[in-house]
Amino acid sequence: MTSRTPPKEPDLATLTEDPTEEVGPTPLYVLRVMTGPDAGKTLVLDWNRVPRVMVGQSRVAELSIRDPRVSRRHLAVAPEGHGVRVTDLGATNGTRVGGVRVFDVLLTGGEDVEIGGSILRLVRGGTLPEPPRTPRDRLGRVLGTSQEIQRVFTLAERLAASDLPILIEGETGTGKELLAEAIHESGPRAAGPFVVHVASAFSGDAELAALFGGAEGPGAIEQAAGGTLVIDEVGDLSDAAQARLAGFVERGVVQRAPARAPAPVDVRVIATTRRDLERQVHDGAFREELLFRLAGARVELPPLRKRPGDVDLLARHFWALFGGAGGLPRTFAFQLSRHDFPGNVRELEHAVARRIAVGDVLSASAGLRRSEPATPSDFLEHVLEMRLAMSHARQLVVDEFEQRYVAQAIAEHGGNVTRAAAASGLTRRYFHMLRTKLKR
């Protein structure tokens, strides 16, 4: 693990607000609140410590603003080359730069950003100290050499040494659980258990027993004692489970059943989510106290489309992992490079696995299409020979079945989707959604 001294906040009076040449070291930026209830508050944008900053009323925002016209989760600020990308997060009263409402804008310093009744100024001056780098292309089983994922690696390594609860956010398929595993394996709890509780897999009393334990035995929390507990998709927990989990994160004590005495449990909690938990808090679907306690640190995994160069690295890794003959075919690699992968790393993994198993090819315009026919037995044999985790193998088989079924239904009804859907016993909307998914 590397260590470094965080940059000191510069003397704001000495900072220039004029753009500098877009070459050389990464510029240092500061957000300064010019007007509003928090006038005078500043935040140094240290991308090596926090790769993406949130601004809003939320207590867990890196720059918390008390302005009542500012949304809980108002805007996000992230590096983009030598500039700063400011993204409105669906704020009720919007975001304005130079009097113009913006949703996604690239700034270079000196601009005023108006949110609610407050004005923030992006001040630029000096350079951001570069952290010592050890050449690497992975952290645990998370691979990547792009600057975006390297920032995540640096942050994750630092967090691994602490016991802070962590909230890992990111789109579906970005590898949130793998990053949690890498943090566990990089820290002092590596020899302890690593337990994953899938929030969406349980409901009612079964959910509470699976997490907190019951008469039949300990739950996931006690099973992870001395190690790390990952709550996968924490936004899917019921309100009752959220309330009890908030109490556990605060006190570190679990009560398996009313008749049993409360027992302390030493466990680190890492939660993952694809959801906008701030919006869920606003809508009353997620408890604010739980979000506040889970977000001791927040890590956002960037989508694959924002990780230049990582598609090729990951594709070659999956090709070798799944036993592809020879090297990754050049034409296939080119096709992969032109696809935006809305399903992220998981979609790329499936694309490579399908290419090896059934000869599918992929293009940005046509999605997956069959280049060589494969019989059902050949396909199953290929999948079994790849020695995938059961969940991945099952998904490949399901995808193959759905693709063949939809194609056959459409062919039998002369390309008429409405008739094909009716004959399949599916609504037209669901049939169309299934067809669209298979085209990706």
Short mmCIF file of C-alpha atoms in Angstrom, two decimals:
data_model
loop_
_atom_site.label_atom_id
_atom_site.label_comp_id
_atom_site.label_asym_id
_atom_site.label_seq_id
_atom_site.Cartn_x
_atom_site.Cartn_y
_atom_site.Cartn_z
CA MET A 1 0.00 0.00 0.00
CA THR A 2 1.27 3.46 -0.82
CA SER A 3 1.00 6.37 1.56
CA ARG A 4 1.20 10.07 1.02
CA THR A 5 0.51 13.33 2.77
CA PRO A 6 -2.71 14.93 1.46
CA PRO A 7 -2.21 18.34 -0.11
CA LYS A 8 -2.67 21.30 2.20
CA GLU A 9 -5.40 23.71 1.28
CA PRO A 10 -3.71 26.50 -0.69
CA ASP A 11 -3.95 30.17 0.20
CA LEU A 12 -7.05 31.05 -1.82
CA ALA A 13 -5.89 34.64 -2.22
CA THR A 14 -2.88 33.45 -4.26
CA LEU A 15 -4.81 31.18 -6.61
CA THR A 16 -5.24 32.23 -10.21
CA GLU A 17 -8.57 31.76 -11.90
CA ASP A 18 -7.10 31.79 -15.41
CA PRO A 19 -6.94 28.49 -17.30
CA THR A 20 -3.46 27.06 -17.74
CA GLU A 21 -2.01 24.92 -20.50
CA GLU A 22 -3.62 21.47 -20.71
CA VAL A 23 -0.26 19.71 -20.32
CA GLY A 24 1.88 18.61 -17.41
CA PRO A 25 0.77 17.67 -13.90
CA THR A 26 -2.87 17.54 -12.86
CA PRO A 27 -4.10 20.98 -11.74
CA LEU A 28 -5.29 21.55 -8.19
CA TYR A 29 -8.86 22.83 -7.89
CA VAL A 30 -10.80 24.27 -4.96
CA LEU A 31 -14.55 24.73 -4.65
CA ARG A 32 -15.33 27.91 -2.72
CA VAL A 33 -18.82 28.89 -1.55
CA MET A 34 -19.19 32.56 -2.47
CA THR A 35 -22.78 33.28 -1.34
CA GLY A 36 -25.48 31.56 0.68
CA PRO A 37 -25.70 30.11 4.21
CA ASP A 38 -22.27 28.48 3.89
CA ALA A 39 -20.38 31.40 2.34
CA GLY A 40 -16.68 31.03 2.98
CA LYS A 41 -16.68 27.21 3.08
CA THR A 42 -14.08 25.59 0.82
CA LEU A 43 -13.23 22.11 -0.39
CA VAL A 44 -9.91 21.07 -1.92
CA LEU A 45 -10.56 18.67 -4.81
CA ASP A 46 -7.99 15.95 -4.19
CA TRP A 47 -8.84 13.38 -6.85
CA ASN A 48 -6.37 10.92 -5.32
CA ARG A 49 -8.40 10.80 -2.11
CA VAL A 50 -11.95 11.24 -3.45
CA PRO A 51 -12.25 10.57 -7.22
CA ARG A 52 -15.77 12.04 -7.37
CA VAL A 53 -17.22 14.72 -5.09
CA MET A 54 -20.90 15.17 -4.33
CA VAL A 55 -22.41 18.55 -3.44
CA GLY A 56 -25.79 18.88 -1.76
CA GLN A 57 -27.73 19.12 1.49
CA SER A 58 -26.98 15.50 2.43
CA ARG A 59 -24.86 14.96 5.51
CA VAL A 60 -22.73 12.48 3.56
CA ALA A 61 -21.97 14.90 0.72
CA GLU A 62 -18.29 15.87 0.52
CA LEU A 63 -19.42 19.51 0.29
CA SER A 64 -22.56 19.77 2.42
CA ILE A 65 -24.64 22.91 1.74
CA ARG A 66 -27.39 24.03 4.14
CA ASP A 67 -29.21 26.08 1.52
CA PRO A 68 -32.88 24.90 1.57
CA ARG A 69 -33.13 25.34 -2.22
CA VAL A 70 -30.26 22.91 -2.78
CA SER A 71 -31.18 19.25 -3.31
CA ARG A 72 -29.82 16.52 -1.06
CA ARG A 73 -27.79 15.19 -3.96
CA HIS A 74 -27.50 18.25 -6.17
CA LEU A 75 -24.43 17.83 -8.36
CA ALA A 76 -21.31 15.73 -8.83
CA VAL A 77 -17.82 17.02 -9.53
CA ALA A 78 -15.16 14.81 -11.10
CA PRO A 79 -11.88 15.16 -13.03
CA GLU A 80 -11.93 15.18 -16.82
CA GLY A 81 -8.42 15.47 -18.22
CA HIS A 82 -7.09 18.76 -16.82
CA GLY A 83 -10.61 20.12 -16.33
CA VAL A 84 -13.52 19.42 -14.02
CA ARG A 85 -16.78 17.85 -15.11
CA VAL A 86 -19.84 19.11 -13.24
CA THR A 87 -22.98 16.97 -13.55
CA ASP A 88 -26.42 17.96 -12.32
CA LEU A 89 -27.94 14.97 -10.51
CA GLY A 90 -31.55 15.79 -11.24
CA ALA A 91 -31.70 18.65 -8.75
CA THR A 92 -35.15 20.21 -8.31
CA ASN A 93 -33.93 23.79 -8.81
CA GLY A 94 -31.26 22.94 -11.36
CA THR A 95 -27.65 24.05 -11.81
CA ARG A 96 -26.55 27.17 -13.67
CA VAL A 97 -23.23 28.35 -15.03
CA GLY A 98 -23.09 31.90 -16.37
CA GLY A 99 -26.85 32.16 -15.96
CA VAL A 100 -27.47 29.17 -18.26
CA ARG A 101 -28.98 25.97 -16.89
CA VAL A 102 -26.60 23.05 -17.42
CA PHE A 103 -26.86 19.30 -16.95
CA ASP A 104 -23.32 18.23 -17.78
CA VAL A 105 -20.51 20.75 -18.34
CA LEU A 106 -16.71 20.80 -18.46
CA LEU A 107 -15.10 23.66 -16.53
CA THR A 108 -11.48 24.83 -16.39
CA GLY A 109 -11.47 27.17 -13.39
CA GLY A 110 -12.83 30.62 -12.66
CA GLU A 111 -16.48 29.74 -13.34
CA ASP A 112 -19.34 30.43 -10.91
CA VAL A 113 -21.81 27.59 -10.41
CA GLU A 114 -25.22 28.61 -9.09
CA ILE A 115 -27.24 26.07 -7.08
CA GLY A 116 -30.34 27.19 -5.21
CA GLY A 117 -29.53 30.47 -3.50
CA SER A 118 -25.78 29.72 -3.31
CA ILE A 119 -22.94 30.40 -5.70
CA LEU A 120 -19.86 28.17 -5.83
CA ARG A 121 -16.68 29.23 -7.57
CA LEU A 122 -14.27 26.72 -9.10
CA VAL A 123 -10.79 28.08 -8.35
CA ARG A 124 -7.72 26.72 -10.09
CA GLY A 125 -4.10 27.15 -9.11
CA GLY A 126 -0.98 25.11 -8.53
CA THR A 127 -0.79 21.38 -9.22
CA LEU A 128 -2.08 18.30 -7.45
CA PRO A 129 0.81 16.25 -6.02
CA GLU A 130 1.05 12.94 -7.82
CA PRO A 131 0.93 9.94 -5.47
CA PRO A 132 3.79 7.42 -5.66
CA ARG A 133 2.77 4.80 -8.20
CA THR A 134 3.60 1.13 -8.31
CA PRO A 135 3.08 -0.20 -11.85
CA ARG A 136 0.12 -2.59 -11.73
CA ASP A 137 -2.87 -3.62 -13.75
CA ARG A 138 -5.04 -4.99 -10.98
CA LEU A 139 -6.15 -4.87 -7.38
CA GLY A 140 -7.25 -8.32 -6.36
CA ARG A 141 -9.50 -9.51 -9.17
CA VAL A 142 -10.33 -5.99 -10.38
CA LEU A 143 -8.34 -5.24 -13.53
CA GLY A 144 -7.58 -1.97 -15.27
CA THR A 145 -4.87 0.48 -16.23
CA SER A 146 -7.01 3.54 -17.02
CA GLN A 147 -6.51 6.62 -14.88
CA GLU A 148 -10.11 6.32 -13.68
CA ILE A 149 -9.67 2.83 -12.22
CA GLN A 150 -6.18 3.60 -10.93
CA ARG A 151 -7.69 6.35 -8.77
CA VAL A 152 -10.10 3.77 -7.38
CA PHE A 153 -7.21 1.40 -6.63
CA THR A 154 -5.34 4.12 -4.71
CA LEU A 155 -8.41 4.99 -2.65
CA ALA A 156 -9.30 1.33 -2.03
CA GLU A 157 -5.79 0.50 -0.80
CA ARG A 158 -5.90 3.34 1.69
CA LEU A 159 -9.36 2.34 2.94
CA ALA A 160 -8.29 -1.29 3.28
CA ALA A 161 -6.09 -0.36 6.25
CA SER A 162 -9.01 1.16 8.15
CA ASP A 163 -12.17 -0.26 9.70
CA LEU A 164 -14.49 2.41 8.26
CA PRO A 165 -17.77 1.18 6.80
CA ILE A 166 -17.64 1.63 3.02
CA LEU A 167 -20.37 2.27 0.48
CA ILE A 168 -19.39 1.12 -3.03
CA GLU A 169 -21.58 2.66 -5.74
CA GLY A 170 -21.72 1.91 -9.42
CA GLU A 171 -23.79 0.70 -12.33
CA THR A 172 -24.76 -2.95 -12.71
CA GLY A 173 -21.81 -5.07 -13.81
CA THR A 174 -19.00 -2.71 -12.79
CA GLY A 175 -17.52 -5.19 -10.28
CA LYS A 176 -18.60 -3.78 -6.92
CA GLU A 177 -18.43 -7.11 -5.10
CA LEU A 178 -14.98 -7.83 -6.56
CA LEU A 179 -13.74 -4.46 -5.30
CA ALA A 180 -15.11 -5.25 -1.84
CA GLU A 181 -13.22 -8.55 -1.96
CA ALA A 182 -10.02 -6.74 -3.01
CA ILE A 183 -10.36 -4.32 -0.09
CA HIS A 184 -10.85 -7.23 2.30
CA GLU A 185 -7.82 -9.10 0.95
CA SER A 186 -5.63 -5.98 1.08
CA GLY A 187 -6.35 -5.23 4.74
CA PRO A 188 -5.62 -6.67 8.19
CA ARG A 189 -8.83 -8.77 8.11
CA ALA A 190 -7.68 -10.79 5.10
CA ALA A 191 -7.33 -13.98 7.18
CA GLY A 192 -10.89 -13.59 8.48
CA PRO A 193 -14.12 -14.63 6.72
CA PHE A 194 -15.50 -12.79 3.72
CA VAL A 195 -19.30 -13.11 3.75
CA VAL A 196 -21.66 -11.73 1.11
CA HIS A 197 -25.31 -11.17 1.99
CA VAL A 198 -27.45 -10.65 -1.13
CA ALA A 199 -30.20 -8.31 0.04
CA SER A 200 -32.57 -9.10 -2.82
CA ALA A 201 -32.52 -12.85 -2.09
CA PHE A 202 -34.64 -12.65 1.09
CA SER A 203 -37.82 -11.07 2.37
CA GLY A 204 -39.84 -10.91 5.58
CA ASP A 205 -38.66 -12.97 8.54
CA ALA A 206 -36.25 -14.89 6.32
CA GLU A 207 -34.42 -11.65 5.53
CA LEU A 208 -33.93 -10.78 9.21
CA ALA A 209 -32.84 -14.31 10.11
CA ALA A 210 -30.38 -14.48 7.20
CA LEU A 211 -28.72 -11.25 8.26
CA PHE A 212 -29.06 -11.15 12.05
CA GLY A 213 -29.58 -14.84 12.86
CA GLY A 214 -32.41 -16.64 14.59
CA ALA A 215 -33.32 -19.78 16.50
CA GLU A 216 -31.73 -21.94 13.81
CA GLY A 217 -28.32 -20.33 14.06
CA PRO A 218 -26.18 -17.27 13.38
CA GLY A 219 -26.82 -14.93 10.48
CA ALA A 220 -24.42 -13.32 8.04
CA ILE A 221 -23.22 -10.75 10.59
CA GLU A 222 -22.01 -13.36 13.08
CA GLN A 223 -20.66 -15.57 10.30
CA ALA A 224 -18.42 -12.68 9.23
CA ALA A 225 -17.01 -12.11 12.75
CA GLY A 226 -13.35 -11.13 12.54
CA GLY A 227 -13.66 -10.42 8.83
CA THR A 228 -15.79 -8.51 6.36
CA LEU A 229 -19.53 -8.53 5.68
CA VAL A 230 -20.63 -7.33 2.24
CA ILE A 231 -24.27 -6.37 1.87
CA ASP A 232 -24.89 -6.65 -1.84
CA GLU A 233 -27.45 -4.13 -3.12
CA VAL A 234 -28.19 -2.64 0.28
CA GLY A 235 -30.97 -0.53 -1.27
CA ASP A 236 -33.07 -3.72 -1.57
CA LEU A 237 -33.24 -4.25 2.21
CA SER A 238 -36.65 -3.93 3.87
CA ASP A 239 -37.29 -1.05 6.24
CA ALA A 240 -37.14 -3.41 9.24
CA ALA A 241 -33.76 -4.77 8.15
CA GLN A 242 -32.47 -1.24 7.51
CA ALA A 243 -33.43 -0.15 11.03
CA ARG A 244 -31.69 -3.09 12.69
CA LEU A 245 -28.63 -2.76 10.46
CA ALA A 246 -28.28 0.94 11.32
CA GLY A 247 -28.27 -0.02 15.00
CA PHE A 248 -25.66 -2.69 14.45
CA VAL A 249 -23.31 -0.43 12.45
CA GLU A 250 -23.54 2.18 15.21
CA ARG A 251 -23.10 -0.12 18.23
CA GLY A 252 -21.48 -3.28 16.86
CA VAL A 253 -23.91 -5.46 18.80
CA VAL A 254 -26.33 -8.04 17.40
CA GLN A 255 -29.27 -9.72 19.12
CA ARG A 256 -30.13 -12.97 17.39
CA ALA A 257 -33.49 -13.42 19.15
CA PRO A 258 -35.42 -11.63 21.93
CA ALA A 259 -34.55 -14.38 24.41
CA ARG A 260 -30.82 -14.12 23.73
CA ALA A 261 -28.52 -11.54 25.23
CA PRO A 262 -27.06 -8.95 22.80
CA ALA A 263 -23.57 -9.96 21.69
CA PRO A 264 -20.79 -7.76 20.31
CA VAL A 265 -19.54 -8.77 16.86
CA ASP A 266 -16.29 -7.47 15.38
CA VAL A 267 -16.97 -7.13 11.66
CA ARG A 268 -16.30 -4.61 8.94
CA VAL A 269 -19.33 -3.69 6.84
CA ILE A 270 -19.08 -2.90 3.13
CA ALA A 271 -22.32 -2.14 1.28
CA THR A 272 -22.78 -2.04 -2.48
CA THR A 273 -25.51 -0.39 -4.50
CA ARG A 274 -26.51 0.39 -8.07
CA ARG A 275 -29.25 2.69 -6.78
CA ASP A 276 -29.30 6.40 -6.00
CA LEU A 277 -29.65 6.03 -2.24
CA GLU A 278 -29.95 9.78 -1.73
CA ARG A 279 -33.03 9.80 -3.94
CA GLN A 280 -34.39 6.79 -2.05
CA VAL A 281 -33.91 8.72 1.19
CA HIS A 282 -35.80 11.65 -0.33
CA ASP A 283 -38.59 9.29 -1.43
CA GLY A 284 -38.77 7.61 1.99
CA ALA A 285 -37.53 4.27 0.69
CA PHE A 286 -34.18 4.26 2.51
CA ARG A 287 -33.29 5.33 6.03
CA GLU A 288 -31.07 8.40 6.25
CA GLU A 289 -29.40 7.19 9.46
CA LEU A 290 -28.33 3.97 7.72
CA LEU A 291 -26.91 5.83 4.73
CA PHE A 292 -25.03 8.16 7.08
CA ARG A 293 -23.50 5.23 9.00
CA LEU A 294 -22.64 3.13 5.97
CA ALA A 295 -20.96 6.00 4.13
CA GLY A 296 -17.91 6.25 6.38
CA ALA A 297 -16.25 6.29 2.98
CA ARG A 298 -17.76 6.21 -0.49
CA VAL A 299 -16.18 4.63 -3.55
CA GLU A 300 -17.73 5.01 -6.98
CA LEU A 301 -16.74 2.47 -9.60
CA PRO A 302 -16.71 4.12 -13.04
CA PRO A 303 -18.63 2.46 -15.88
CA LEU A 304 -16.55 0.64 -18.47
CA ARG A 305 -17.32 3.26 -21.13
CA LYS A 306 -15.39 5.79 -19.02
CA ARG A 307 -12.29 3.59 -18.64
CA PRO A 308 -10.29 4.11 -21.85
CA GLY A 309 -8.07 1.16 -22.75
CA ASP A 310 -9.52 -1.24 -20.18
CA VAL A 311 -11.82 -3.08 -22.61
CA ASP A 312 -8.86 -4.61 -24.45
CA LEU A 313 -7.07 -5.58 -21.21
CA LEU A 314 -10.21 -7.19 -19.76
CA ALA A 315 -11.13 -8.94 -23.01
CA ARG A 316 -7.69 -10.56 -23.24
CA HIS A 317 -7.93 -11.58 -19.59
CA PHE A 318 -11.33 -13.24 -20.11
CA TRP A 319 -10.17 -14.87 -23.35
CA ALA A 320 -7.30 -16.57 -21.54
CA LEU A 321 -9.42 -17.35 -18.45
CA PHE A 322 -12.09 -19.14 -20.49
CA GLY A 323 -9.61 -21.10 -22.59
CA GLY A 324 -9.85 -19.25 -25.90
CA ALA A 325 -7.59 -20.78 -28.55
CA GLY A 326 -4.59 -18.61 -29.36
CA GLY A 327 -4.76 -14.91 -28.69
CA LEU A 328 -7.83 -12.70 -28.77
CA PRO A 329 -8.82 -12.43 -32.47
CA ARG A 330 -7.93 -9.00 -33.80
CA THR A 331 -11.28 -8.46 -35.54
CA PHE A 332 -13.20 -9.41 -32.40
CA ALA A 333 -11.01 -7.09 -30.29
CA PHE A 334 -11.81 -4.23 -32.69
CA GLN A 335 -15.54 -4.95 -32.46
CA LEU A 336 -15.35 -4.93 -28.67
CA SER A 337 -13.51 -1.60 -28.66
CA ARG A 338 -16.39 0.04 -30.56
CA HIS A 339 -19.13 -1.17 -28.20
CA ASP A 340 -20.21 0.97 -25.22
CA PHE A 341 -21.16 -1.99 -22.94
CA PRO A 342 -24.19 -0.75 -21.02
CA GLY A 343 -23.82 -3.91 -18.90
CA ASN A 344 -20.19 -2.97 -18.13
CA VAL A 345 -17.54 -5.57 -17.24
CA ARG A 346 -20.12 -8.33 -16.78
CA GLU A 347 -21.46 -7.78 -20.31
CA LEU A 348 -17.93 -7.84 -21.71
CA GLU A 349 -17.22 -11.06 -19.82
CA HIS A 350 -20.36 -12.69 -21.25
CA ALA A 351 -19.54 -11.45 -24.76
CA VAL A 352 -16.09 -13.09 -24.65
CA ALA A 353 -17.49 -16.27 -23.09
CA ARG A 354 -20.18 -16.53 -25.78
CA ARG A 355 -17.63 -15.92 -28.53
CA ILE A 356 -15.60 -18.88 -27.28
CA ALA A 357 -18.63 -21.09 -26.63
CA VAL A 358 -20.78 -20.54 -29.72
CA GLY A 359 -18.86 -18.27 -32.07
CA ASP A 360 -20.93 -15.12 -31.57
CA VAL A 361 -19.47 -11.86 -32.81
CA LEU A 362 -20.30 -8.40 -31.55
CA SER A 363 -20.57 -5.01 -33.16
CA ALA A 364 -21.74 -1.64 -31.92
CA SER A 365 -24.60 -1.56 -34.43
CA ALA A 366 -25.82 -5.15 -34.42
CA GLY A 367 -25.01 -6.39 -30.93
CA LEU A 368 -24.36 -10.14 -30.66
CA ARG A 369 -25.02 -12.26 -33.71
CA ARG A 370 -24.30 -15.90 -34.49
CA SER A 371 -21.41 -16.60 -36.86
CA GLU A 372 -21.56 -20.40 -36.63
CA PRO A 373 -24.48 -22.60 -35.57
CA ALA A 374 -24.09 -24.68 -32.45
CA THR A 375 -26.26 -27.58 -31.31
CA PRO A 376 -27.70 -27.46 -27.77
CA SER A 377 -25.40 -30.27 -26.63
CA ASP A 378 -22.33 -28.55 -28.12
CA PHE A 379 -23.24 -25.31 -26.40
CA LEU A 380 -23.74 -26.92 -22.98
CA GLU A 381 -20.49 -28.84 -23.33
CA HIS A 382 -18.64 -25.62 -24.16
CA VAL A 383 -20.11 -23.84 -21.15
CA LEU A 384 -19.27 -26.73 -18.80
CA GLU A 385 -15.72 -26.93 -20.14
CA MET A 386 -15.19 -23.24 -19.32
CA ARG A 387 -15.47 -24.02 -15.58
CA LEU A 388 -17.37 -20.80 -14.85
CA ALA A 389 -19.02 -19.94 -11.57
CA MET A 390 -22.51 -21.43 -11.60
CA SER A 391 -24.24 -18.04 -11.76
CA HIS A 392 -22.23 -17.05 -14.85
CA ALA A 393 -22.69 -20.42 -16.55
CA ARG A 394 -26.44 -20.36 -15.88
CA GLN A 395 -26.72 -16.84 -17.32
CA LEU A 396 -25.00 -17.93 -20.54
CA VAL A 397 -27.43 -20.84 -20.90
CA VAL A 398 -30.45 -18.61 -20.18
CA ASP A 399 -29.23 -15.99 -22.67
CA GLU A 400 -28.77 -18.66 -25.34
CA PHE A 401 -32.24 -20.12 -24.76
CA GLU A 402 -33.90 -16.68 -24.84
CA GLN A 403 -32.05 -15.70 -27.99
CA ARG A 404 -33.09 -18.85 -29.85
CA TYR A 405 -36.67 -18.70 -28.57
CA VAL A 406 -37.21 -15.06 -29.56
CA ALA A 407 -35.58 -15.55 -32.96
CA GLN A 408 -37.73 -18.61 -33.67
CA ALA A 409 -40.95 -16.89 -32.56
CA ILE A 410 -40.31 -13.86 -34.77
CA ALA A 411 -39.38 -16.05 -37.75
CA GLU A 412 -42.55 -18.16 -37.38
CA HIS A 413 -44.72 -15.04 -37.46
CA GLY A 414 -43.10 -13.34 -40.40
CA GLY A 415 -41.28 -10.72 -38.33
CA ASN A 416 -44.47 -9.51 -36.63
CA VAL A 417 -43.46 -8.81 -33.02
CA THR A 418 -47.04 -8.40 -31.76
CA ARG A 419 -48.11 -11.85 -33.03
CA ALA A 420 -44.85 -13.44 -31.86
CA ALA A 421 -45.33 -12.04 -28.37
CA ALA A 422 -48.96 -13.21 -28.18
CA ALA A 423 -48.02 -16.72 -29.30
CA SER A 424 -45.26 -16.79 -26.68
CA GLY A 425 -47.71 -15.90 -23.89
CA LEU A 426 -45.82 -12.65 -23.22
CA THR A 427 -46.88 -9.03 -23.30
CA ARG A 428 -45.63 -7.11 -26.31
CA ARG A 429 -43.74 -4.76 -24.03
CA TYR A 430 -41.90 -7.59 -22.25
CA PHE A 431 -41.21 -9.42 -25.52
CA HIS A 432 -39.77 -6.22 -27.01
CA MET A 433 -37.66 -5.64 -23.86
CA LEU A 434 -36.33 -9.21 -24.13
CA ARG A 435 -35.55 -8.75 -27.81
CA THR A 436 -33.74 -5.46 -27.11
CA LYS A 437 -31.68 -7.03 -24.33
CA LEU A 438 -30.56 -9.84 -26.61
CA LYS A 439 -29.49 -7.36 -29.29
CA ARG A 440 -27.08 -5.56 -26.97
#
